[in-house]
Structures are given as C-alpha cells and as structure tokens.
Amino acid sequence: MPPFATARTALAALRADLAGEVLAPGDTGYDAARRVCNARVDRRPAVIARCAGPDDVVRAVCFARELDLRVAVRGGGHSVAGMGVNDNGVVIDLRRMRQVTVHPGAAAVRVEGGALTRDLDRATRPYGLATTGGRDSASGVAGFVLGGGSGRLERAFGPAVDQLLGAELVTADGTAVRATAEEHPELFWALHGGGGNFGVATALTLRLYELPEFSVALLGFRPETGPAAVRAFREIVASGPPEVSGAVLYLTARPEPFVPGHLVGTLLCLVVVTYVGGADRLRGFVRPLLALPHVSEVLAALPYADVQGMFDIPCGLRHHGTTEYLTALPDELVDVFCARARALPVPSGCRYALWPLAAAPAAYPDPRADATWAVCPRGVWADPADDARVPVWVEEARADVRPWRTGAVHVRLVGDEGRDRVVAGLTAEHLDKLARVKRRYDPDNMFRFNHNIRPV
C-alpha cells in the first residue's frame, strides 16, 4: 500500500480529473453506491469511481495501477457473488454509462458498459428488432453478454455472446482498444465467455434480429401437477421449432393479474412458453399444457421488452444461487426436480427454474457442448435468520442433479464456487489460450475480482 500522502494526492487528482464522481468512505452517497443486488455482500472499497465515459475509465484504471489497488467493475451489480464491489480496492462504476444506440440499417446496436437489459430492449423495440437479453431486465448487458448470455431468445437467435460484433475495452495499462474479428482477434475470441478478465468493457456492439411479433403463455399449476406439466413442456420444446422456448418456475405466487387471490403466498408451478411469432400459433404448440388441470392461464401477444421484466428478482434481498447444465431431461430427473421444488422455502423470493439451451458453437470457449437443459435453484430471502436454511436448500437441489449434470456452466451463472468450477466453465481445452490472452492484456492480473483467468 502506498504512503498515505501519496494516496491522498492521487485521490485528489482523480477527483479533479473525472467528469463523473469519486466517492470514498465518509462521502455522501458512498454507502448507497457500494451496495449491490445481493444484500449479503457488504464490502467497503477505498474508492468508487462513477465514470461518465471511457476517458474516466482510463483515468480510474491508471489511478488503481499507480496505487497498486485491485479493481472491481460494476455494471448492473447482479453478480450473485457480489463481484461488482470489493474491500479496500477501486470500484469502476459504469452505471452513468447507459446509452444504447440502434443502427437499424446495419442490424446492430451499440450498448455502453453500464446499460441494463431493459435499456437495450426498450431501445430496440421501436424498430421491431431485438437480440438475446438477460432473463432479469435489471441485469447488466456487458456482464451478461461476456459471461455467456443465456436468455429467452437463445434458441431462436443464439446466446447473447454469439451476437457480439465488437467490444470497446480499457485494458490494464489504461489503453483503450476495440476488439473485433479483425482487430485484436484473439482478445475478441477470449471475450466469448471470458467475462471481465481482460479489461473494462466500456461498450459492446451486438447483432440484432427482426422481432415483429412475440407471444407468451403463462400457465400455473398446483405442485402435484408439476411433473406432468414439466414433461409436457419438455415435449413441446423437443418437437417445436427453435422459435419456441420458455422455462418452468417453481415459486411463491405473488399478487399478479394472472394469479387467483387464494393462491397468493403458496407454492406455484409456472410454465412459461415463449414464441417468436403470433399467439394463435403459440396456442397450437401449448395444447398439451392446456389439457392439464391448471389454476391460471394467460396466452397473448406481448412486446418482448414487457415479458423481459415479468420475473425480475428485486435487489436488496439476500441471494444464494447456482446453475447446472444437464445432458438430458429424463423422467427420473423431472421427478427429482419437482420433488426438490416442493421443498422450496415458502413464502420467500426463492425460485427453482429449468430452461432449454441452444447448441454451442465449437469455435469459442463455451461449456454448452453436451448440454441441453439448465437448472437453476435460486435462494432469495429477506431475513438474515434464514442465512443457513435457504443456502442448504440450494445446495441440496444442486446435489440432486449430479447424475445428469455436465459439470460445466457459464461462469456468469454461478457464485464463488472454487477454482475447479471456473476451469470447467471456461473449458479446460481453451484455458491455456485464455491464459495467454490474459497475460498479454492484463499480465499483473489487475482485473482479478471475477471468475479469474490467471495469466501465464
């Protein structure tokens, strides 16, 4: 750690230089700025640089290097492990950088590093265009995309990371670079799943697709009907076109227009079927589900951007969650999944989700090679007294699916689960190349507050 006088002088210079705002312990707004979505995370950085643009990011990176401080990068702040904030380091906070610029003629969109999924979806909607976005509309686009990007449109268009056309980064030496298939091609390759290991993403350019119509079916089932509903959903996905997708969600029913009042506060199995197309055709796909006894039903054409925000998890609660990729979804696993779901802590914000995956491209460090489904137990609760009970349920759910899991999953979808989990998620076959790219752009591992790739 540098001498106090040196640090104080450097901090004063940073405050003077930034167009944005610099916060340190004791400053008004510091405590609010250091909070992330997971209320279990309570860290106190030495400096929070709330950057207004790429030049501010360059200055903040140089400040951290000058004082040998580790860096955390905050976009949406939705990392389950709280990786958008650290103790005694520098947080580069991108939340002021949320501009989204649509280029309809090029079927592309430029998204600044602090933009949220809802910013992206709302900007592209007027043009009848969209790209794969996060399942929570408050999640940060950059972290979502660079961490893999499994979302509601992935079966139709592919995961979000596959839509990456270019990335603007500030690397560890304070250099601003643009990575594309032609410029810095190895860096561009590494960004397909390597997350924030190589620099601060100040903007991404993503491919867009025409989405003139989008429809959704929301069917609620009592837990005892859950196994039949999951099997029916599995067959709808298997026999339907890639434009059909969705998820199964076990959760505590909330007051919603589609939830009967007497079911609010009870366990509900909700099957969500989405379709890139009209509601009439969707009705044909979901007939097997409609034939089952259900307690609620909505089937309608809705804007994709509106559907994106339907199942957001509120920030400020306590979180513990993980994800496993599955090789298949046999009947035995369906029964195991539904049995664990019936033990979900109710009432709470917890949910147990199951969704289909798109095929993986072989060219990138992608863990989807043998995976067809994903299962995600997510503990969400308010009372610290449940800090032991809810994570136990999550870990038991994870253990249940061990016979069918691939062992690898995009690192964005897991918390701080150890080195082996990182290696599996980044794929062992590609890890050496990733480490070489890391050495070139971040040889001192400045950007290590993440699912880390060690430079070699």
Short mmCIF file of C-alpha atoms in Angstrom, two decimals:
data_model
loop_
_atom_site.label_atom_id
_atom_site.label_comp_id
_atom_site.label_asym_id
_atom_site.label_seq_id
_atom_site.Cartn_x
_atom_site.Cartn_y
_atom_site.Cartn_z
CA MET A 1 0.00 0.00 0.00
CA PRO A 2 1.46 3.41 -0.91
CA PRO A 3 2.17 6.04 1.74
CA PHE A 4 -0.89 7.94 2.94
CA ALA A 5 0.31 11.25 1.49
CA THR A 6 0.80 9.66 -1.94
CA ALA A 7 -2.65 8.08 -1.86
CA ARG A 8 -4.28 11.33 -0.72
CA THR A 9 -2.60 13.28 -3.52
CA ALA A 10 -3.60 10.70 -6.13
CA LEU A 11 -7.20 10.71 -4.87
CA ALA A 12 -7.37 14.50 -5.07
CA ALA A 13 -6.08 14.36 -8.64
CA LEU A 14 -8.66 11.70 -9.53
CA ARG A 15 -11.47 13.85 -8.11
CA ALA A 16 -10.28 16.78 -10.20
CA ASP A 17 -9.84 14.80 -13.40
CA LEU A 18 -13.03 12.76 -13.56
CA ALA A 19 -16.07 14.12 -15.36
CA GLY A 20 -18.04 11.71 -13.19
CA GLU A 21 -17.95 11.40 -9.42
CA VAL A 22 -15.40 9.99 -6.99
CA LEU A 23 -16.61 8.60 -3.67
CA ALA A 24 -14.53 7.48 -0.70
CA PRO A 25 -15.54 6.30 2.79
CA GLY A 26 -17.28 9.14 4.62
CA ASP A 27 -18.52 10.85 1.44
CA THR A 28 -22.22 11.46 0.98
CA GLY A 29 -23.60 8.72 -1.24
CA TYR A 30 -20.73 6.30 -0.59
CA ASP A 31 -22.82 3.71 1.25
CA ALA A 32 -25.56 3.73 -1.38
CA ALA A 33 -23.01 3.44 -4.18
CA ARG A 34 -21.28 0.40 -2.68
CA ARG A 35 -24.49 -1.65 -2.37
CA VAL A 36 -25.02 -4.42 -4.91
CA CYS A 37 -28.07 -6.54 -5.63
CA ASN A 38 -27.16 -9.25 -3.10
CA ALA A 39 -27.72 -7.83 0.38
CA ARG A 40 -25.43 -10.49 1.87
CA VAL A 41 -22.48 -8.68 0.27
CA ASP A 42 -21.20 -5.85 2.46
CA ARG A 43 -17.85 -4.58 1.20
CA ARG A 44 -16.10 -1.25 1.61
CA PRO A 45 -13.94 -0.17 -1.33
CA ALA A 46 -11.32 2.51 -0.87
CA VAL A 47 -12.59 4.44 -3.91
CA ILE A 48 -15.66 4.28 -6.12
CA ALA A 49 -15.14 5.95 -9.49
CA ARG A 50 -18.54 6.65 -11.02
CA CYS A 51 -17.35 7.09 -14.57
CA ALA A 52 -19.16 9.30 -17.10
CA GLY A 53 -17.34 7.96 -20.16
CA PRO A 54 -14.36 6.00 -21.48
CA ASP A 55 -11.87 8.76 -20.57
CA ASP A 56 -12.97 8.47 -16.94
CA VAL A 57 -12.43 4.71 -17.09
CA VAL A 58 -8.90 5.22 -18.41
CA ARG A 59 -8.16 7.62 -15.57
CA ALA A 60 -9.61 5.27 -12.94
CA VAL A 61 -7.60 2.31 -14.24
CA CYS A 62 -4.39 4.40 -14.17
CA PHE A 63 -5.20 5.54 -10.63
CA ALA A 64 -5.60 1.93 -9.49
CA ARG A 65 -2.36 0.92 -11.16
CA GLU A 66 -0.48 3.87 -9.66
CA LEU A 67 -1.56 2.85 -6.14
CA ASP A 68 -1.44 -0.92 -6.76
CA LEU A 69 -5.11 -1.33 -5.86
CA ARG A 70 -7.22 -4.18 -7.13
CA VAL A 71 -10.18 -3.36 -9.33
CA ALA A 72 -13.82 -4.43 -9.36
CA VAL A 73 -16.02 -3.42 -12.29
CA ARG A 74 -19.68 -2.70 -11.69
CA GLY A 75 -22.26 -2.75 -14.44
CA GLY A 76 -25.66 -3.98 -13.28
CA GLY A 77 -24.37 -5.24 -9.92
CA HIS A 78 -26.29 -8.53 -10.28
CA SER A 79 -23.40 -10.93 -9.70
CA VAL A 80 -24.55 -13.44 -7.07
CA ALA A 81 -21.03 -13.36 -5.63
CA GLY A 82 -21.07 -9.56 -5.49
CA MET A 83 -18.14 -9.20 -7.86
CA GLY A 84 -19.06 -5.61 -8.66
CA VAL A 85 -17.62 -4.41 -5.35
CA ASN A 86 -14.52 -5.18 -3.28
CA ASP A 87 -12.83 -4.32 0.01
CA ASN A 88 -10.07 -1.70 0.05
CA GLY A 89 -9.81 -1.50 -3.72
CA VAL A 90 -11.16 0.57 -6.58
CA VAL A 91 -14.66 0.07 -7.95
CA ILE A 92 -15.09 1.28 -11.53
CA ASP A 93 -18.82 2.02 -11.55
CA LEU A 94 -20.28 2.24 -15.06
CA ARG A 95 -23.89 3.00 -14.15
CA ARG A 96 -23.69 6.50 -15.64
CA MET A 97 -22.74 4.96 -19.00
CA ARG A 98 -26.08 3.57 -20.17
CA GLN A 99 -26.52 4.92 -23.68
CA VAL A 100 -27.92 2.49 -26.28
CA THR A 101 -27.60 3.43 -29.96
CA VAL A 102 -29.53 1.38 -32.52
CA HIS A 103 -28.29 1.11 -36.11
CA PRO A 104 -31.30 -0.49 -37.82
CA GLY A 105 -29.77 -0.45 -41.30
CA ALA A 106 -26.82 -2.48 -40.05
CA ALA A 107 -28.99 -4.66 -37.75
CA ALA A 108 -26.67 -3.75 -34.89
CA VAL A 109 -26.75 -1.89 -31.59
CA ARG A 110 -24.03 -0.23 -29.53
CA VAL A 111 -24.56 -0.61 -25.80
CA GLU A 112 -22.50 1.24 -23.20
CA GLY A 113 -20.93 -0.70 -20.37
CA GLY A 114 -23.40 0.34 -17.66
CA ALA A 115 -26.59 -0.32 -19.63
CA LEU A 116 -29.16 -2.74 -18.28
CA THR A 117 -31.09 -5.36 -20.20
CA ARG A 118 -34.21 -3.17 -20.03
CA ASP A 119 -32.27 -0.28 -21.61
CA LEU A 120 -31.33 -2.50 -24.54
CA ASP A 121 -34.79 -3.99 -25.02
CA ARG A 122 -36.61 -0.65 -24.85
CA ALA A 123 -34.22 0.96 -27.33
CA THR A 124 -34.56 -1.76 -29.96
CA ARG A 125 -38.34 -2.26 -29.58
CA PRO A 126 -39.46 0.72 -31.75
CA TYR A 127 -37.53 -0.75 -34.68
CA GLY A 128 -39.07 -4.23 -34.40
CA LEU A 129 -35.59 -5.56 -33.57
CA ALA A 130 -34.13 -7.47 -30.63
CA THR A 131 -31.25 -9.63 -29.52
CA THR A 132 -30.89 -12.20 -26.78
CA GLY A 133 -31.08 -10.45 -23.40
CA GLY A 134 -30.96 -11.46 -19.77
CA ARG A 135 -33.87 -13.12 -18.00
CA ASP A 136 -33.82 -10.29 -15.44
CA SER A 137 -34.37 -6.90 -17.06
CA ALA A 138 -32.22 -5.19 -14.40
CA SER A 139 -29.12 -7.26 -15.16
CA GLY A 140 -26.17 -5.51 -16.80
CA VAL A 141 -25.77 -6.15 -20.52
CA ALA A 142 -21.95 -6.28 -20.56
CA GLY A 143 -21.59 -8.85 -17.77
CA PHE A 144 -24.43 -10.89 -19.21
CA VAL A 145 -23.03 -10.98 -22.74
CA LEU A 146 -19.36 -11.54 -21.90
CA GLY A 147 -20.29 -14.23 -19.37
CA GLY A 148 -22.20 -16.33 -21.90
CA GLY A 149 -25.66 -14.83 -22.24
CA SER A 150 -28.36 -17.50 -21.86
CA GLY A 151 -31.74 -15.81 -22.40
CA ARG A 152 -35.28 -16.17 -23.71
CA LEU A 153 -34.31 -15.72 -27.36
CA GLU A 154 -31.30 -18.02 -27.40
CA ARG A 155 -32.99 -20.96 -29.12
CA ALA A 156 -34.14 -18.68 -31.94
CA PHE A 157 -31.10 -16.43 -32.30
CA GLY A 158 -28.36 -17.99 -30.17
CA PRO A 159 -26.92 -16.90 -26.81
CA ALA A 160 -26.03 -13.25 -26.39
CA VAL A 161 -22.28 -13.80 -26.60
CA ASP A 162 -22.74 -15.23 -30.09
CA GLN A 163 -24.17 -11.85 -31.13
CA LEU A 164 -21.02 -9.95 -30.16
CA LEU A 165 -19.71 -7.94 -33.13
CA GLY A 166 -17.22 -5.79 -31.26
CA ALA A 167 -16.13 -4.66 -27.83
CA GLU A 168 -14.54 -1.41 -26.65
CA LEU A 169 -12.27 -2.01 -23.68
CA VAL A 170 -9.87 -0.22 -21.41
CA THR A 171 -7.06 -2.65 -20.66
CA ALA A 172 -4.90 -2.88 -17.56
CA ASP A 173 -2.31 -0.38 -18.81
CA GLY A 174 -5.00 2.24 -19.44
CA THR A 175 -5.15 1.70 -23.20
CA ALA A 176 -8.48 1.95 -24.99
CA VAL A 177 -8.82 -0.81 -27.59
CA ARG A 178 -11.53 -2.15 -29.87
CA ALA A 179 -11.77 -5.91 -30.32
CA THR A 180 -13.47 -7.46 -33.34
CA ALA A 181 -12.91 -10.46 -35.57
CA GLU A 182 -10.38 -8.30 -37.47
CA GLU A 183 -8.91 -6.10 -34.70
CA HIS A 184 -7.30 -7.86 -31.74
CA PRO A 185 -8.90 -11.14 -32.89
CA GLU A 186 -7.50 -13.25 -30.02
CA LEU A 187 -8.93 -10.81 -27.49
CA PHE A 188 -12.26 -10.88 -29.32
CA TRP A 189 -12.23 -14.69 -29.14
CA ALA A 190 -11.43 -14.65 -25.42
CA LEU A 191 -14.30 -12.27 -24.67
CA HIS A 192 -16.72 -15.01 -25.76
CA GLY A 193 -17.17 -16.35 -22.24
CA GLY A 194 -14.08 -14.92 -20.55
CA GLY A 195 -16.04 -12.14 -18.88
CA GLY A 196 -14.26 -9.13 -17.41
CA ASN A 197 -10.82 -10.70 -17.20
CA PHE A 198 -9.24 -8.63 -19.97
CA GLY A 199 -10.34 -5.07 -19.29
CA VAL A 200 -13.27 -2.78 -18.58
CA ALA A 201 -15.92 -3.08 -21.30
CA THR A 202 -17.00 0.49 -21.99
CA ALA A 203 -19.27 -0.54 -24.89
CA LEU A 204 -20.37 -3.60 -26.86
CA THR A 205 -21.77 -3.84 -30.37
CA LEU A 206 -24.33 -6.60 -30.80
CA ARG A 207 -26.14 -8.17 -33.74
CA LEU A 208 -29.91 -7.55 -33.96
CA TYR A 209 -32.72 -9.64 -35.41
CA GLU A 210 -36.19 -8.83 -36.66
CA LEU A 211 -38.80 -9.47 -33.97
CA PRO A 212 -42.12 -8.08 -35.24
CA GLU A 213 -44.18 -10.44 -33.06
CA PHE A 214 -43.62 -12.12 -29.72
CA SER A 215 -46.12 -14.10 -27.67
CA VAL A 216 -46.16 -15.86 -24.35
CA ALA A 217 -48.22 -18.44 -22.49
CA LEU A 218 -48.21 -18.40 -18.68
CA LEU A 219 -49.85 -21.45 -17.16
CA GLY A 220 -49.99 -22.01 -13.42
CA PHE A 221 -50.21 -25.49 -11.91
CA ARG A 222 -50.55 -26.82 -8.40
CA PRO A 223 -47.34 -28.56 -7.29
CA GLU A 224 -48.86 -32.04 -7.58
CA THR A 225 -49.43 -31.44 -11.31
CA GLY A 226 -45.87 -30.20 -11.74
CA PRO A 227 -44.29 -33.43 -13.04
CA ALA A 228 -46.89 -33.77 -15.80
CA ALA A 229 -46.52 -30.10 -16.70
CA VAL A 230 -42.71 -30.35 -16.92
CA ARG A 231 -42.94 -33.42 -19.14
CA ALA A 232 -45.41 -31.66 -21.42
CA PHE A 233 -43.14 -28.61 -21.64
CA ARG A 234 -40.16 -30.85 -22.42
CA GLU A 235 -42.03 -32.41 -25.34
CA ILE A 236 -43.23 -29.03 -26.64
CA VAL A 237 -39.62 -27.84 -26.80
CA ALA A 238 -38.36 -31.10 -28.33
CA SER A 239 -40.99 -31.17 -31.09
CA GLY A 240 -41.30 -27.44 -31.70
CA PRO A 241 -39.20 -25.10 -33.82
CA PRO A 242 -36.33 -23.13 -32.26
CA GLU A 243 -38.63 -20.11 -32.05
CA VAL A 244 -40.37 -21.91 -29.15
CA SER A 245 -38.69 -21.65 -25.77
CA GLY A 246 -39.52 -20.76 -22.18
CA ALA A 247 -38.97 -22.10 -18.68
CA VAL A 248 -40.51 -23.85 -15.71
CA LEU A 249 -40.51 -21.82 -12.50
CA TYR A 250 -41.44 -23.04 -9.05
CA LEU A 251 -42.01 -20.00 -6.85
CA THR A 252 -44.17 -18.38 -4.23
CA ALA A 253 -47.18 -16.96 -6.05
CA ARG A 254 -47.26 -13.17 -5.91
CA PRO A 255 -50.23 -10.84 -6.37
CA GLU A 256 -50.46 -10.74 -10.16
CA PRO A 257 -53.42 -10.33 -12.52
CA PHE A 258 -52.98 -13.94 -13.67
CA VAL A 259 -52.77 -15.44 -10.15
CA PRO A 260 -56.03 -16.26 -8.29
CA GLY A 261 -56.09 -14.44 -4.97
CA HIS A 262 -56.43 -17.58 -2.87
CA LEU A 263 -53.13 -18.90 -4.28
CA VAL A 264 -51.04 -15.84 -3.39
CA GLY A 265 -48.35 -16.86 -0.90
CA THR A 266 -48.48 -20.55 -1.85
CA LEU A 267 -46.15 -22.68 -3.96
CA LEU A 268 -46.94 -22.49 -7.68
CA CYS A 269 -45.51 -24.32 -10.68
CA LEU A 270 -45.49 -21.77 -13.51
CA VAL A 271 -44.77 -22.90 -17.04
CA VAL A 272 -43.74 -20.08 -19.35
CA VAL A 273 -43.75 -20.81 -23.07
CA THR A 274 -42.46 -18.09 -25.39
CA TYR A 275 -42.71 -17.90 -29.14
CA VAL A 276 -41.08 -15.68 -31.73
CA GLY A 277 -44.34 -15.23 -33.58
CA GLY A 278 -48.08 -14.82 -33.07
CA ALA A 279 -50.34 -16.01 -30.26
CA ASP A 280 -52.57 -18.16 -32.48
CA ARG A 281 -49.71 -20.41 -33.48
CA LEU A 282 -48.40 -20.49 -29.91
CA ARG A 283 -51.78 -21.83 -28.77
CA GLY A 284 -51.29 -24.81 -31.03
CA PHE A 285 -47.89 -25.56 -29.51
CA VAL A 286 -49.12 -25.43 -25.91
CA ARG A 287 -52.24 -27.61 -26.31
CA PRO A 288 -50.69 -30.43 -24.22
CA LEU A 289 -50.26 -27.99 -21.33
CA LEU A 290 -53.74 -26.55 -21.74
CA ALA A 291 -55.14 -30.08 -21.48
CA LEU A 292 -53.71 -30.47 -17.96
CA PRO A 293 -55.63 -29.14 -14.94
CA HIS A 294 -54.28 -25.65 -14.31
CA VAL A 295 -55.15 -22.82 -11.92
CA SER A 296 -54.24 -19.84 -14.10
CA GLU A 297 -53.86 -19.14 -17.79
CA VAL A 298 -52.61 -16.25 -19.90
CA LEU A 299 -51.87 -16.57 -23.59
CA ALA A 300 -51.29 -13.41 -25.53
CA ALA A 301 -49.08 -11.46 -27.90
CA LEU A 302 -46.93 -9.17 -25.76
CA PRO A 303 -43.93 -6.98 -26.51
CA TYR A 304 -40.72 -8.85 -25.80
CA ALA A 305 -39.45 -5.95 -23.69
CA ASP A 306 -42.50 -6.28 -21.41
CA VAL A 307 -42.10 -10.03 -20.98
CA GLN A 308 -38.46 -9.49 -20.05
CA GLY A 309 -39.41 -7.68 -16.84
CA MET A 310 -42.11 -10.07 -15.67
CA PHE A 311 -39.95 -12.19 -13.40
CA ASP A 312 -37.31 -9.79 -12.13
CA ILE A 313 -35.85 -10.54 -8.70
CA PRO A 314 -35.85 -7.42 -6.52
CA CYS A 315 -32.47 -6.08 -5.46
CA GLY A 316 -31.77 -5.51 -1.79
CA LEU A 317 -32.68 -9.05 -0.73
CA ARG A 318 -30.30 -11.83 0.27
CA HIS A 319 -29.22 -14.17 -2.51
CA HIS A 320 -27.56 -17.54 -2.92
CA GLY A 321 -27.85 -19.40 -6.20
CA THR A 322 -26.16 -21.58 -8.74
CA THR A 323 -26.80 -23.28 -12.07
CA GLU A 324 -26.09 -26.69 -13.54
CA TYR A 325 -26.13 -27.65 -17.21
CA LEU A 326 -27.77 -31.01 -17.92
CA THR A 327 -27.08 -33.62 -20.60
CA ALA A 328 -30.76 -34.57 -20.84
CA LEU A 329 -34.11 -34.29 -19.07
CA PRO A 330 -35.33 -37.88 -18.48
CA ASP A 331 -38.44 -38.68 -16.48
CA GLU A 332 -36.39 -39.58 -13.42
CA LEU A 333 -34.78 -36.16 -13.38
CA VAL A 334 -38.16 -34.48 -13.86
CA ASP A 335 -39.39 -36.26 -10.72
CA VAL A 336 -36.26 -35.31 -8.77
CA PHE A 337 -36.57 -31.68 -9.86
CA CYS A 338 -40.24 -31.42 -8.89
CA ALA A 339 -39.70 -33.14 -5.54
CA ARG A 340 -36.97 -30.67 -4.57
CA ALA A 341 -39.12 -27.79 -5.78
CA ARG A 342 -41.86 -28.82 -3.36
CA ALA A 343 -39.34 -28.23 -0.54
CA LEU A 344 -38.70 -24.65 -1.73
CA PRO A 345 -38.90 -22.22 1.22
CA VAL A 346 -42.38 -20.62 1.07
CA PRO A 347 -43.20 -17.82 1.33
CA SER A 348 -39.98 -16.27 0.05
CA GLY A 349 -38.47 -14.90 -3.12
CA CYS A 350 -36.82 -18.26 -3.84
CA ARG A 351 -37.41 -19.93 -7.16
CA TYR A 352 -36.37 -23.11 -8.91
CA ALA A 353 -36.00 -22.74 -12.67
CA LEU A 354 -35.50 -25.09 -15.59
CA TRP A 355 -34.97 -23.95 -19.18
CA PRO A 356 -33.74 -25.33 -22.54
CA LEU A 357 -30.37 -24.34 -24.00
CA ALA A 358 -29.26 -23.58 -27.53
CA ALA A 359 -26.49 -25.52 -29.21
CA ALA A 360 -22.92 -24.34 -28.64
CA PRO A 361 -20.52 -23.09 -31.33
CA ALA A 362 -17.27 -25.03 -31.35
CA ALA A 363 -15.08 -22.01 -32.03
CA TYR A 364 -15.36 -20.37 -28.61
CA PRO A 365 -14.58 -21.35 -25.00
CA ASP A 366 -18.18 -22.41 -24.39
CA PRO A 367 -19.29 -25.04 -21.85
CA ARG A 368 -22.57 -25.93 -23.62
CA ALA A 369 -21.08 -28.70 -25.79
CA ASP A 370 -23.02 -31.58 -24.19
CA ALA A 371 -25.76 -29.56 -22.50
CA THR A 372 -29.42 -29.41 -23.49
CA TRP A 373 -31.08 -28.01 -20.36
CA ALA A 374 -30.16 -25.77 -17.43
CA VAL A 375 -31.44 -25.99 -13.88
CA CYS A 376 -31.11 -23.05 -11.50
CA PRO A 377 -32.01 -23.13 -7.80
CA ARG A 378 -32.03 -19.50 -6.64
CA GLY A 379 -32.37 -18.63 -2.97
CA VAL A 380 -33.80 -15.17 -2.36
CA TRP A 381 -34.85 -14.11 1.12
CA ALA A 382 -35.10 -11.11 3.42
CA ASP A 383 -34.48 -12.36 6.97
CA PRO A 384 -30.82 -12.92 7.98
CA ALA A 385 -32.12 -15.69 10.23
CA ASP A 386 -32.59 -17.75 7.05
CA ASP A 387 -28.93 -17.40 6.04
CA ALA A 388 -28.33 -21.07 6.83
CA ARG A 389 -31.65 -22.62 5.82
CA VAL A 390 -32.05 -21.25 2.30
CA PRO A 391 -28.49 -21.95 1.04
CA VAL A 392 -28.86 -25.54 2.28
CA TRP A 393 -31.92 -25.93 0.04
CA VAL A 394 -29.93 -24.53 -2.92
CA GLU A 395 -27.02 -26.91 -2.38
CA GLU A 396 -29.33 -29.89 -1.94
CA ALA A 397 -31.00 -29.01 -5.23
CA ARG A 398 -27.61 -28.85 -6.89
CA ALA A 399 -26.65 -32.24 -5.44
CA ASP A 400 -29.89 -33.79 -6.70
CA VAL A 401 -28.98 -33.32 -10.35
CA ARG A 402 -25.39 -34.58 -10.09
CA PRO A 403 -26.04 -37.77 -12.14
CA TRP A 404 -27.20 -35.71 -15.12
CA ARG A 405 -25.04 -32.58 -14.96
CA THR A 406 -22.26 -31.86 -17.42
CA GLY A 407 -20.10 -30.32 -14.70
CA ALA A 408 -19.55 -27.15 -16.73
CA VAL A 409 -21.62 -23.99 -16.87
CA HIS A 410 -21.08 -20.40 -17.96
CA VAL A 411 -19.32 -18.74 -15.05
CA ARG A 412 -21.74 -15.84 -15.01
CA LEU A 413 -24.43 -18.23 -13.74
CA VAL A 414 -22.54 -19.37 -10.64
CA GLY A 415 -21.29 -17.70 -7.50
CA ASP A 416 -17.89 -18.05 -5.86
CA GLU A 417 -17.68 -21.85 -6.10
CA GLY A 418 -13.97 -22.56 -6.34
CA ARG A 419 -11.26 -22.89 -8.95
CA ASP A 420 -12.50 -26.17 -10.43
CA ARG A 421 -15.83 -24.57 -11.26
CA VAL A 422 -14.08 -21.73 -13.08
CA VAL A 423 -11.88 -24.11 -15.08
CA ALA A 424 -14.90 -26.19 -16.10
CA GLY A 425 -16.91 -23.13 -17.08
CA LEU A 426 -14.12 -21.71 -19.21
CA THR A 427 -13.46 -25.18 -20.68
CA ALA A 428 -10.15 -26.88 -19.92
CA GLU A 429 -9.34 -27.27 -23.62
CA HIS A 430 -9.31 -23.50 -24.10
CA LEU A 431 -7.90 -22.41 -20.75
CA ASP A 432 -4.26 -22.24 -21.85
CA LYS A 433 -5.14 -19.93 -24.74
CA LEU A 434 -7.30 -17.79 -22.47
CA ALA A 435 -4.40 -17.51 -20.02
CA ARG A 436 -2.07 -16.37 -22.80
CA VAL A 437 -4.55 -13.67 -23.86
CA LYS A 438 -4.84 -12.66 -20.21
CA ARG A 439 -1.05 -12.35 -19.96
CA ARG A 440 -0.96 -10.08 -22.99
CA TYR A 441 -3.68 -7.66 -21.84
CA ASP A 442 -3.52 -7.98 -18.03
CA PRO A 443 -0.17 -9.56 -17.07
CA ASP A 444 -0.40 -8.44 -13.42
CA ASN A 445 -3.97 -9.72 -13.03
CA MET A 446 -5.34 -6.29 -12.14
CA PHE A 447 -8.79 -7.50 -13.15
CA ARG A 448 -8.96 -10.45 -10.79
CA PHE A 449 -12.14 -9.69 -8.89
CA ASN A 450 -14.11 -12.05 -11.13
CA HIS A 451 -14.16 -15.70 -12.15
CA ASN A 452 -10.50 -15.34 -12.70
CA ILE A 453 -8.22 -16.43 -15.51
CA ARG A 454 -4.66 -16.44 -14.26
CA PRO A 455 -2.05 -15.05 -16.68
CA VAL A 456 0.68 -17.50 -17.63
#
